[in-house]
Coordinates of C-alpha atoms (C1' of nucleotides) in Angstrom, one line a residue:
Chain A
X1050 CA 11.0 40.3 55.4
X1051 CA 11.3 38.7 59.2
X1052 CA 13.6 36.0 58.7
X1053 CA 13.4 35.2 62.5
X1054 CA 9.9 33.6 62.3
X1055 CA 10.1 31.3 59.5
X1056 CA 9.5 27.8 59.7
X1057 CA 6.6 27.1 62.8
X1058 CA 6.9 23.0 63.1
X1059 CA 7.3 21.3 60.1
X1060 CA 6.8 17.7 61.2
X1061 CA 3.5 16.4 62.8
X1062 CA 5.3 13.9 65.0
X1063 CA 7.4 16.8 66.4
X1064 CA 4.3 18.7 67.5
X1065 CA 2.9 15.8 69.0
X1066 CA 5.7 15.3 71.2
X1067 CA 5.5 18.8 72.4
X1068 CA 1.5 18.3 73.2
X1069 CA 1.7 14.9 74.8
X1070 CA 4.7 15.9 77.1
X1071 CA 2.2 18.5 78.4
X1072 CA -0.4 16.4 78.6
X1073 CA 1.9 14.0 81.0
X1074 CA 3.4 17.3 82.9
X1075 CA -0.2 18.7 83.5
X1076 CA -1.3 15.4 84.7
X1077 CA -3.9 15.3 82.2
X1078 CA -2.7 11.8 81.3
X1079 CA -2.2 10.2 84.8
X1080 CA 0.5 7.8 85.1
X1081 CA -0.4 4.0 85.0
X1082 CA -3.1 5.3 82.6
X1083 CA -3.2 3.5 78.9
X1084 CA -2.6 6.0 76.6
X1085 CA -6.1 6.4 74.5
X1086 CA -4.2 6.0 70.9
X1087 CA -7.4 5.8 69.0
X1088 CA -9.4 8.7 71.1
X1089 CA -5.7 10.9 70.9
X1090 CA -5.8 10.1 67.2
X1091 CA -9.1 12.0 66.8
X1092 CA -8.9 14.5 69.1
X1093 CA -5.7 15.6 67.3
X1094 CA -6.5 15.1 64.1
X1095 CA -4.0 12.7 63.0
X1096 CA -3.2 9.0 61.9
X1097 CA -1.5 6.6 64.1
X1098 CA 1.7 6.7 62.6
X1099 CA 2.7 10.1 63.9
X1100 CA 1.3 10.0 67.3
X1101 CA 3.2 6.2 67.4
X1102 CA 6.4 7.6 66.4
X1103 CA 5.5 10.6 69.3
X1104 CA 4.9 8.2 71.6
X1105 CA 8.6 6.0 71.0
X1106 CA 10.1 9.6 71.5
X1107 CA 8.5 10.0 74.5
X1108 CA 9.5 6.3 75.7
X1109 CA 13.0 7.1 75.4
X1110 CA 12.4 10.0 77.6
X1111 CA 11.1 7.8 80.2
X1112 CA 7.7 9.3 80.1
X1113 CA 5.4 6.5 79.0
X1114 CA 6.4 2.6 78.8
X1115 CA 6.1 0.4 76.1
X1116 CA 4.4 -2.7 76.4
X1117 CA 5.1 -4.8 73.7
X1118 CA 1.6 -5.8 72.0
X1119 CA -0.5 -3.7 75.4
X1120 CA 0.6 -0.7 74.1
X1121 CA 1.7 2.3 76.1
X1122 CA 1.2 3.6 79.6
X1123 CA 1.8 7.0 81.4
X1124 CA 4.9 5.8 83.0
X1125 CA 4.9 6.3 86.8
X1126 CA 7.7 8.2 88.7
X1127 CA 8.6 6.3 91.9
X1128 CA 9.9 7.4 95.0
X1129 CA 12.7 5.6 93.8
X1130 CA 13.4 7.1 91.2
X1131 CA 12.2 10.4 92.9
X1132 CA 15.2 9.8 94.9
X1133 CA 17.6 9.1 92.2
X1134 CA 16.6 12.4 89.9
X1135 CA 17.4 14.9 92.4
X1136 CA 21.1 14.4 92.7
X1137 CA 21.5 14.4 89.3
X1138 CA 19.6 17.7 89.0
X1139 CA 21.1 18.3 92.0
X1140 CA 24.8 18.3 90.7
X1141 CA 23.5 19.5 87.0
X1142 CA 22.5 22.8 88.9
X1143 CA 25.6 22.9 90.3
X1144 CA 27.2 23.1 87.5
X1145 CA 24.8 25.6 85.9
X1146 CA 25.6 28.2 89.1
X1147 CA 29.2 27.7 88.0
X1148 CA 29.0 28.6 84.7
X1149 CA 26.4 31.0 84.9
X1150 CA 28.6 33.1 87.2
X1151 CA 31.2 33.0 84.5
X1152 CA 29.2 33.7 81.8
X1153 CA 26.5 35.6 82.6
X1154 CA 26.5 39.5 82.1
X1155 CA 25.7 42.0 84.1
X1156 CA 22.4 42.6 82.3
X1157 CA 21.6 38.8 82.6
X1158 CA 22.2 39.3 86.2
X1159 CA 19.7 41.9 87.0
X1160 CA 17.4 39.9 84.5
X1161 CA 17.7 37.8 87.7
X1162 CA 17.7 40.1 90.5
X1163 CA 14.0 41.4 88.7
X1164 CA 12.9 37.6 88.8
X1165 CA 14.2 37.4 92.3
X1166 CA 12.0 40.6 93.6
X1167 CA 9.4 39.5 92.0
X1168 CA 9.5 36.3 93.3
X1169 CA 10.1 37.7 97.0
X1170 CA 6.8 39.6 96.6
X1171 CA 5.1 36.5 95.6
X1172 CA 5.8 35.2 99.0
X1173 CA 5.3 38.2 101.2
X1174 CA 1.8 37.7 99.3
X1175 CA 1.5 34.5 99.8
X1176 CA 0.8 33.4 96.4
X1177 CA 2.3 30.5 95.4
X1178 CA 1.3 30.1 91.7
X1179 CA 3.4 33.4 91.0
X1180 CA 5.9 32.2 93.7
X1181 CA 6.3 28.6 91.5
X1182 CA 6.6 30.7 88.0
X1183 CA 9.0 33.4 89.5
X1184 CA 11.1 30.4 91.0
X1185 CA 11.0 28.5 87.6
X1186 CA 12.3 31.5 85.5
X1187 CA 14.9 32.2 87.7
X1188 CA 16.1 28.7 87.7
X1189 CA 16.0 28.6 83.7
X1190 CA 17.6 32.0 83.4
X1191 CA 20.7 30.2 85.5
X1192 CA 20.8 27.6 83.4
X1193 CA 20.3 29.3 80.1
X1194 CA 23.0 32.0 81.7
X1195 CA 25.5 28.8 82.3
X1196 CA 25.1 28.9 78.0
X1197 CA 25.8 25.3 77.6
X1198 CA 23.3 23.6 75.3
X1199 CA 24.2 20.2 76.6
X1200 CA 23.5 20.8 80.2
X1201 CA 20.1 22.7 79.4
X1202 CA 19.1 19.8 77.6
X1203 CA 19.7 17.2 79.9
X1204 CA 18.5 19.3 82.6
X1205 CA 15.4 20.0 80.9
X1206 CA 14.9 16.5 80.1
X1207 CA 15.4 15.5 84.4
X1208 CA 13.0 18.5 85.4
X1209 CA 9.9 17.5 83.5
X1210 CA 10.3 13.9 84.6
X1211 CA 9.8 15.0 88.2
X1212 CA 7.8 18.3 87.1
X1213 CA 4.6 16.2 87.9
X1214 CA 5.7 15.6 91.3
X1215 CA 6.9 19.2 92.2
X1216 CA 3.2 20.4 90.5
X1217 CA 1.3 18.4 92.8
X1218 CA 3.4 18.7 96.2
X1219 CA 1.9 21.5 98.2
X1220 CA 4.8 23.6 99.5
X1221 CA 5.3 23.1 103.4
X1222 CA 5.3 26.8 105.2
X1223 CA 8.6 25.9 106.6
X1224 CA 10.3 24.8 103.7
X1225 CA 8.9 27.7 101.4
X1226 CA 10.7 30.0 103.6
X1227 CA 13.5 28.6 103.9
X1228 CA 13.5 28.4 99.9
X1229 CA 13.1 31.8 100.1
X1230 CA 16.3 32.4 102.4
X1231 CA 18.1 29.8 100.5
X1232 CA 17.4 32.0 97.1
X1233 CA 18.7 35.2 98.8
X1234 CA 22.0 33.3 99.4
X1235 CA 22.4 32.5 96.0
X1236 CA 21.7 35.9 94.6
X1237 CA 24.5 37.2 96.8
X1238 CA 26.6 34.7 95.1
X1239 CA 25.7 35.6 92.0
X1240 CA 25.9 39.3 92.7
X1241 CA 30.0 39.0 93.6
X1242 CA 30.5 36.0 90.7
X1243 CA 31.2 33.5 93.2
X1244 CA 31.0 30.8 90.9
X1245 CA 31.9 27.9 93.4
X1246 CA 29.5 29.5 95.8
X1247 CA 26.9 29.8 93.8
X1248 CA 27.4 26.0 92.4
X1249 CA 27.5 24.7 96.1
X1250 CA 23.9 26.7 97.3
X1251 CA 22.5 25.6 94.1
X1252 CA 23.2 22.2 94.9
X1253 CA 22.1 22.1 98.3
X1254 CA 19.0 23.9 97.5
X1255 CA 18.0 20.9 95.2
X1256 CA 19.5 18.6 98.1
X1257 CA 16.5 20.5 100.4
X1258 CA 14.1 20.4 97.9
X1259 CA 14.3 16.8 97.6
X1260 CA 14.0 16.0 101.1
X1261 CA 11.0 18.4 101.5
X1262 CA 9.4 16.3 98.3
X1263 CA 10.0 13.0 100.2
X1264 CA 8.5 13.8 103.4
X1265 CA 5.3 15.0 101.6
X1266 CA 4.8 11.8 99.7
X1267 CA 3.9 8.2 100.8
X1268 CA 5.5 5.5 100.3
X1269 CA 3.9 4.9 97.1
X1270 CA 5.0 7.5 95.4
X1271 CA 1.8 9.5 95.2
X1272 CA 1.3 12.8 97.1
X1273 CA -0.6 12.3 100.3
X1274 CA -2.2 15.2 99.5
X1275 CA -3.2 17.2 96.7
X1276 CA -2.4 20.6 95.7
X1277 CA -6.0 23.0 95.8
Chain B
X1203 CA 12.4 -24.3 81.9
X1204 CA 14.5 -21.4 81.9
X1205 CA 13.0 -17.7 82.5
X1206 CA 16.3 -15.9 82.4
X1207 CA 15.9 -16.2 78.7
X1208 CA 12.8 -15.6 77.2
X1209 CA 11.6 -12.5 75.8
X1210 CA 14.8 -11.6 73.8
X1211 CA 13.5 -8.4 71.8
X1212 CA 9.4 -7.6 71.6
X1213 CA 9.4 -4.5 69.4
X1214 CA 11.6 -4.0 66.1
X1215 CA 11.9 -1.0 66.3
X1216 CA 14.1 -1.2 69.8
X1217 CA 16.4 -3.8 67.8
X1218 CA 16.8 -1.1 65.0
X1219 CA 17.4 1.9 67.9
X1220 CA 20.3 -0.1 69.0
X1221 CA 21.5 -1.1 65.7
X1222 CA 21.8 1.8 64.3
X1223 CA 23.0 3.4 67.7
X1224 CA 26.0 1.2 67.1
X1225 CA 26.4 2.2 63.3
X1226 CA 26.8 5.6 64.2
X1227 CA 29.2 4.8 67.3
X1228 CA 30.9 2.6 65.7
X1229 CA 31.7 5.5 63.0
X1230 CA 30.1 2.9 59.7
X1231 CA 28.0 5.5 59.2
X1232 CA 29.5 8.8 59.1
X1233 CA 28.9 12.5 60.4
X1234 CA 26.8 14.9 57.9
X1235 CA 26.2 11.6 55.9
X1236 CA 22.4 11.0 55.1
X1237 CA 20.7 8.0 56.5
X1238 CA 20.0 6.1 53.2
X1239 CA 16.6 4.9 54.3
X1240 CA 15.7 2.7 51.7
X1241 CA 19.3 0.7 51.5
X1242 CA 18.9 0.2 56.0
X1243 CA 15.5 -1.5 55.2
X1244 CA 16.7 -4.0 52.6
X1245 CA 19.8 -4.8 54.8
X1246 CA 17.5 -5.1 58.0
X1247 CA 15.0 -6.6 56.4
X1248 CA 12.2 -4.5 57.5
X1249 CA 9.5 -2.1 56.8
X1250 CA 10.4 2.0 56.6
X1251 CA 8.1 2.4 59.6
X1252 CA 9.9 0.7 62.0
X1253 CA 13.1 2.3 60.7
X1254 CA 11.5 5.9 61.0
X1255 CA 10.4 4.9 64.2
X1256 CA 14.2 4.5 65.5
X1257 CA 15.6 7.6 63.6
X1258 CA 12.8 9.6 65.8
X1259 CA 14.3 8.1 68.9
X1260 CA 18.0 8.7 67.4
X1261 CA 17.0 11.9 66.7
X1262 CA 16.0 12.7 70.5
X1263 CA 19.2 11.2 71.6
X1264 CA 21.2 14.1 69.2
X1265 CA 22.8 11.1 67.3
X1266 CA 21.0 12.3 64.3
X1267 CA 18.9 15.4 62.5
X1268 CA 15.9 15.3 61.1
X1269 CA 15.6 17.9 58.1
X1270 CA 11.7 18.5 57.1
X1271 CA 11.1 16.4 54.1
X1272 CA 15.2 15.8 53.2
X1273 CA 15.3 13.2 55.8
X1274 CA 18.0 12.3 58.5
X1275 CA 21.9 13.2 58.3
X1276 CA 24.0 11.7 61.0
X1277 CA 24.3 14.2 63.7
X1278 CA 28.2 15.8 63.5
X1279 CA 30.1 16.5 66.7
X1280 CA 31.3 19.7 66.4
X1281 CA 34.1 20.9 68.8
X1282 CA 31.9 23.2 70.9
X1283 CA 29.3 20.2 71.6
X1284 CA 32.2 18.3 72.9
X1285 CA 33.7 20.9 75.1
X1286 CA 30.3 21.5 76.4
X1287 CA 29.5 17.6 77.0
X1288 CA 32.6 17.2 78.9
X1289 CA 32.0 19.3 81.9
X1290 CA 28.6 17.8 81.9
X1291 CA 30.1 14.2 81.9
X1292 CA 32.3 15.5 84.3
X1293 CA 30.0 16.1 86.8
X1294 CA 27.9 13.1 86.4
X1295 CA 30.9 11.5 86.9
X1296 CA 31.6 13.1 90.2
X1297 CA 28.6 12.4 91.6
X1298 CA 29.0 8.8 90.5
X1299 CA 31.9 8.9 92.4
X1300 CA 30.9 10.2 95.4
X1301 CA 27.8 7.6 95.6
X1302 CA 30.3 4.8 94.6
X1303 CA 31.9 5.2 97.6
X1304 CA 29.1 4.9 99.3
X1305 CA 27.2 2.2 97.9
X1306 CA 29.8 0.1 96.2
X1307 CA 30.6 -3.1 98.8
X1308 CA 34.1 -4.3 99.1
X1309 CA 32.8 -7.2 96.5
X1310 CA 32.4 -4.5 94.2
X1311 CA 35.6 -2.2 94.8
X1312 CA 37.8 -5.5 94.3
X1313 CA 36.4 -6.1 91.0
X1314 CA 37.3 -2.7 90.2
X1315 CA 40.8 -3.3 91.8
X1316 CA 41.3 -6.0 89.2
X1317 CA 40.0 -4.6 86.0
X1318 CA 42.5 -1.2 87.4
X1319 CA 45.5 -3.8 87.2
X1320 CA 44.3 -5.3 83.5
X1321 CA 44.8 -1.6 82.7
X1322 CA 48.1 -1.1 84.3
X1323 CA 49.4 -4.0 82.7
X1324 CA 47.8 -2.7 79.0
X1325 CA 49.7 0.6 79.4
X1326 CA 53.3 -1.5 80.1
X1327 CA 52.0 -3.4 77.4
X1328 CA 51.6 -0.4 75.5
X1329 CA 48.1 -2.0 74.3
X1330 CA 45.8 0.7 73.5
X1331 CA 42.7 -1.5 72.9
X1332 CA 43.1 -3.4 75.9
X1333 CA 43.8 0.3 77.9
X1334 CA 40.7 1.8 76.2
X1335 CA 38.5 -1.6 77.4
X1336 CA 39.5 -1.9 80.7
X1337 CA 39.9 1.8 81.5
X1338 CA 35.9 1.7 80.0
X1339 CA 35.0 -0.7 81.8
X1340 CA 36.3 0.7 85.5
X1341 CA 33.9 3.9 84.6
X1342 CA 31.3 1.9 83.8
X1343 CA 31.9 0.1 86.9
X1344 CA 32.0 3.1 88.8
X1345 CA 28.4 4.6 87.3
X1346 CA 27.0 1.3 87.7
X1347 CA 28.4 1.4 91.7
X1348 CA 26.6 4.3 92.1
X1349 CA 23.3 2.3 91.9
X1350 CA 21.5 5.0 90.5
X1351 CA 19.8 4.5 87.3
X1352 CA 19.3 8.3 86.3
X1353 CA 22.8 8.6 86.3
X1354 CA 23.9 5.7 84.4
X1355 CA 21.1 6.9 81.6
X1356 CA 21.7 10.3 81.3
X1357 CA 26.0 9.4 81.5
X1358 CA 25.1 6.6 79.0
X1359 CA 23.5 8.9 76.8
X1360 CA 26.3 11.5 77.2
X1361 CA 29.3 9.2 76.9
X1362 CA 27.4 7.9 73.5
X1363 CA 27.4 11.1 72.0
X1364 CA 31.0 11.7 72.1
X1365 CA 32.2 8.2 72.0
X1366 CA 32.9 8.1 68.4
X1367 CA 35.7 11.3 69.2
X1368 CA 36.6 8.9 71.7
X1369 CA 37.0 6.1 69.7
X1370 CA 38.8 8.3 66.8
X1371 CA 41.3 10.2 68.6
X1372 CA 45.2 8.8 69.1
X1373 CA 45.9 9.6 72.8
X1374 CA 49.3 10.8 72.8
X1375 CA 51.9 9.5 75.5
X1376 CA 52.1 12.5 78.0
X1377 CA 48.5 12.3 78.4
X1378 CA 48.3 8.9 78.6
X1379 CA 50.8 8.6 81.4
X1380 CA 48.8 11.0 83.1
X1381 CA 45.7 9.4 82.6
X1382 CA 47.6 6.7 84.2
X1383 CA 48.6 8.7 87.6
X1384 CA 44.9 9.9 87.4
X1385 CA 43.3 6.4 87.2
X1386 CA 46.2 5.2 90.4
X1387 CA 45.1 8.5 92.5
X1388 CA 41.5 7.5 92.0
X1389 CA 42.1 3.9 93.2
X1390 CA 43.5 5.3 96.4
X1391 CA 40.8 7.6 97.1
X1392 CA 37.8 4.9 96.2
X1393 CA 39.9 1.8 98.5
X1394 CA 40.0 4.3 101.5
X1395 CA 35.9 4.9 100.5
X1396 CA 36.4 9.0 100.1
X1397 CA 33.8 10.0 98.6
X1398 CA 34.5 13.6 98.4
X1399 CA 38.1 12.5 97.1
X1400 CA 37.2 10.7 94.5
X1401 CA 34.3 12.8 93.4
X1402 CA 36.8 15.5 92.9
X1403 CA 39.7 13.1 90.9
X1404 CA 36.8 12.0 88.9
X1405 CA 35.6 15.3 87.6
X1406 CA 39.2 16.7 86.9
X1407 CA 39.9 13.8 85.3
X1408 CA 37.0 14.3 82.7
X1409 CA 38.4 17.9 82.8
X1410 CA 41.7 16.6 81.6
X1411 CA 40.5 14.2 78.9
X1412 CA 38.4 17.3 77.1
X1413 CA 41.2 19.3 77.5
X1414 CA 43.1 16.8 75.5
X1415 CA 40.6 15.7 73.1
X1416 CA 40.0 19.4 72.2
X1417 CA 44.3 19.8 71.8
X1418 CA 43.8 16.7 69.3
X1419 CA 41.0 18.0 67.4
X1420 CA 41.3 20.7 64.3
X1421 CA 39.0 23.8 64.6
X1422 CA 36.1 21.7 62.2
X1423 CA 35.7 19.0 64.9
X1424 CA 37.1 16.4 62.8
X1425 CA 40.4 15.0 64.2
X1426 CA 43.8 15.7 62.9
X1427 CA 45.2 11.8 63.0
X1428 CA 42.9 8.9 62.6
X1429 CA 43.2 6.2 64.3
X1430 CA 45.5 3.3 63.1
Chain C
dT548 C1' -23.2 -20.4 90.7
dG549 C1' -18.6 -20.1 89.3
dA550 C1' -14.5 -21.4 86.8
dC551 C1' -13.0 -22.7 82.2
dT552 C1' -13.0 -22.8 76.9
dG553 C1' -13.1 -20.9 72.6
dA554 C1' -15.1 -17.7 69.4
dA555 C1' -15.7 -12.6 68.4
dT556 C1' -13.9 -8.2 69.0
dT557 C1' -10.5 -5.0 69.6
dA558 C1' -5.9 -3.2 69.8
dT559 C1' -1.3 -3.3 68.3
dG560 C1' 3.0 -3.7 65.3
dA561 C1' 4.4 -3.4 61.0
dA562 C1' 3.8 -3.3 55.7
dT563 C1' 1.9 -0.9 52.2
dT564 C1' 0.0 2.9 49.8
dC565 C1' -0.7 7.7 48.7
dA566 C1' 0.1 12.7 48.3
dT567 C1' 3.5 16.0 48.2
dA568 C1' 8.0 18.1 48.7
dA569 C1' 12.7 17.9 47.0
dT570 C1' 16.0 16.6 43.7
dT571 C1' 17.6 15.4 39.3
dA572 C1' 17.6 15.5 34.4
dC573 C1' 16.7 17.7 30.4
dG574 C1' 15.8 21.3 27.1
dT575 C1' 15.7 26.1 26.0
dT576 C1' 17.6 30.6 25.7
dT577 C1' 21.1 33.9 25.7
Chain D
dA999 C1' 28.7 26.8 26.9
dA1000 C1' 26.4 28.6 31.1
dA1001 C1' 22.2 29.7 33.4
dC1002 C1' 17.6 29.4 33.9
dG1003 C1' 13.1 27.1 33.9
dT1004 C1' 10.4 23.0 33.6
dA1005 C1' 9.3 18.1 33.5
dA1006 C1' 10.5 13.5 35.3
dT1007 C1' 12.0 11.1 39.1
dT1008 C1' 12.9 10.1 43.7
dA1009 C1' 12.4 10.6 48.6
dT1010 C1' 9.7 11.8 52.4
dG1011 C1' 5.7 12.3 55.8
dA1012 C1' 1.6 10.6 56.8
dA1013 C1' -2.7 7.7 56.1
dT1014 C1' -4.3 3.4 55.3
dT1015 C1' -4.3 -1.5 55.3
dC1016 C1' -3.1 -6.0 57.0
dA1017 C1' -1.7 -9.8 60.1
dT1018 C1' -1.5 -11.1 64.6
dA1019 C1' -1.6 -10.7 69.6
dA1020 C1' -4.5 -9.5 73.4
dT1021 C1' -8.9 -8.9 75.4
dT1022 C1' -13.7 -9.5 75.9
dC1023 C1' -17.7 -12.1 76.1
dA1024 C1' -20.8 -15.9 75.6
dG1025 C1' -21.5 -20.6 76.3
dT1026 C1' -20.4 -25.0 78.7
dC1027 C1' -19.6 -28.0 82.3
dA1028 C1' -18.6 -29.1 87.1

DNA sequence: TGACTGAATTATGAATTCATAATTACGTTT
DNA sequence: AAACGTAATTATGAATTCATAATTCAGTCA
């Protein structure tokens, strides 16, 4: 008997969140958008009540608004808020480089430094999609490494608020290599445990990334242009 | 006609969020207890939808579980939740000071100035409720000074989840006098507008408090002496 | 023609109902 | 009497229904 697999997803509403926060990541539900209850309702499968209850989970997440009597909308990330995010992510990384240099093991760190060659081949091939997944795993291996439940869930909360933004922003050349340059800093942190060091670069690297988001968008908060 | 005032609460189910946000903070109902659906409707004087509607919400904050078909339990705090908040509140809170510094106009810092000598005179006074209010109410000063609204929500949400060992733990003298020097140090550091500073006093502060909390608490999370 | 009014339609929040899983109560067996 | 198995009861998740707010649309009048 596998007692690792038991229990799928026992609750409809549960699923639901899962499938609409994708829906809202991949941009398939575009912000400002009503949200379709009925149309959702059918293409799922399900009543209203569960994809309503969904839907007040994904309010408190900031994800959709709720209009009291108009129902709900995709909720739209502003350049403000843009703005705001990345210093909290910012200094949660931080603190994820800290601990993960304390708590990570030596097979957790070339878990990594695989990731990290990987990713480096991505760019000397120029291809971004692998480039964007390498550079995702490595981040969530740091902060999985940091092994603080707390932080990984407010981090992952933060990330796919903005994860829309980062998806559509086409990566300048100049900032993608200095990404890359900035990554081979931290890896020599990590390398030699330099758990201040490590925190620091990660910050800064959020810092950077920031900026480079801001300079690609408009005022408006939309991308001036669109990923291809 | 006044438009400060109008729309007090659209949606039920926001009233109940907060309501029974505050039950669980406010420790009436009680860790590992289940949420007796049925008795919460008659009291509130509602429907179970709207109810099950705010335990889903509650239930994304962490304040409670959800068990598949056996309902909700109010979410317990166990020890290693709280250490691993507590770094993460930590930084928060360093970042809120850093951007308090920066943003916070002398309007602002004064405020804080006064509510700092409320809590000076509370600890002559020996008065713990007025200590714990004002010395609340100069962090919430600070977040809100940062003036950024990711922050304050994600610290909110934090600082709700570990309020109630907050609220339940007797803070014994040494630590309090040293909270004390703390809160004086951090003064210093916010009049003179270092950011960096206070960032830092901040964060060890936080550092500090777990480190005390976690001396006060037994290995089961529960604490050793209850509050008088 | 265009703005306004009010009825018809639709969408939304919340109550109710329903099917089923979990728990309790009870009786049987050893 | 204790342990097991089964029926009755209750609690829970989800569908449905209902009342009302919002929206649409047709008709009227300037």
């Amino acid at each position: 008997m596998n007692l690792t697999s038991s229990i799928q997803r026992p609750t409809l509403h549960e699923e639901l969140v899962e499938r609409l926060r994708n829906l809202v990541i991949e941009d398939i539900l575009k912000p400002d958008e009503k949200v379709p209850e009925k149309e959702l309702c059918e293409s799922f499968g399900v009543s209203r009540t569960p994809l309503r209850e969904a839907l007040k989970v994904l309010a408190s997440e900031g994800l959709v608004v709720l209009q009291a009597n108009r129902g709900a909308r995709i909720a739209r990330v502003t350049r403000e808020e843009l703005e705001n995010t990345f210093p909290v992510l910012a200094a949660l990384e931080q603190l994820a480089g800290e601990l993960a240099c304390a708590h990570l093991d030596d097979e957790g760190i070339s878990k990594i430094e695989e990731r990290h060659a990987e990713m480096l081949a991505a760019y000397k091939a120029q291809d971004r999609k692998a480039y964007f997944q390498a550079n995702q795993d490595i981040h969530n291996a740091l902060i999985s490494g940091a092994q603080n439940d707390v932080l990984k869930a407010h981090h992952r909360r933060l990330a796919a608020r903005v994860s829309r933004a980062r998806f559509m922003v086409n990566l300048s050349d100049e900032r993608w290599s200095e990404a890359i340059s900035e990554h081979k800093q931290m890896m020599m942190r990590l390398r030699c445990r330099d758990a201040v060091g490590l925190g620091q670069l990660m910050k800064t690297h959020m810092t950077n990334k920031l900026a480079a988001h801001v300079k690609a968008l408009g005022s408006d908060g939309e991308p001036r242009q669109k990923q291809t």
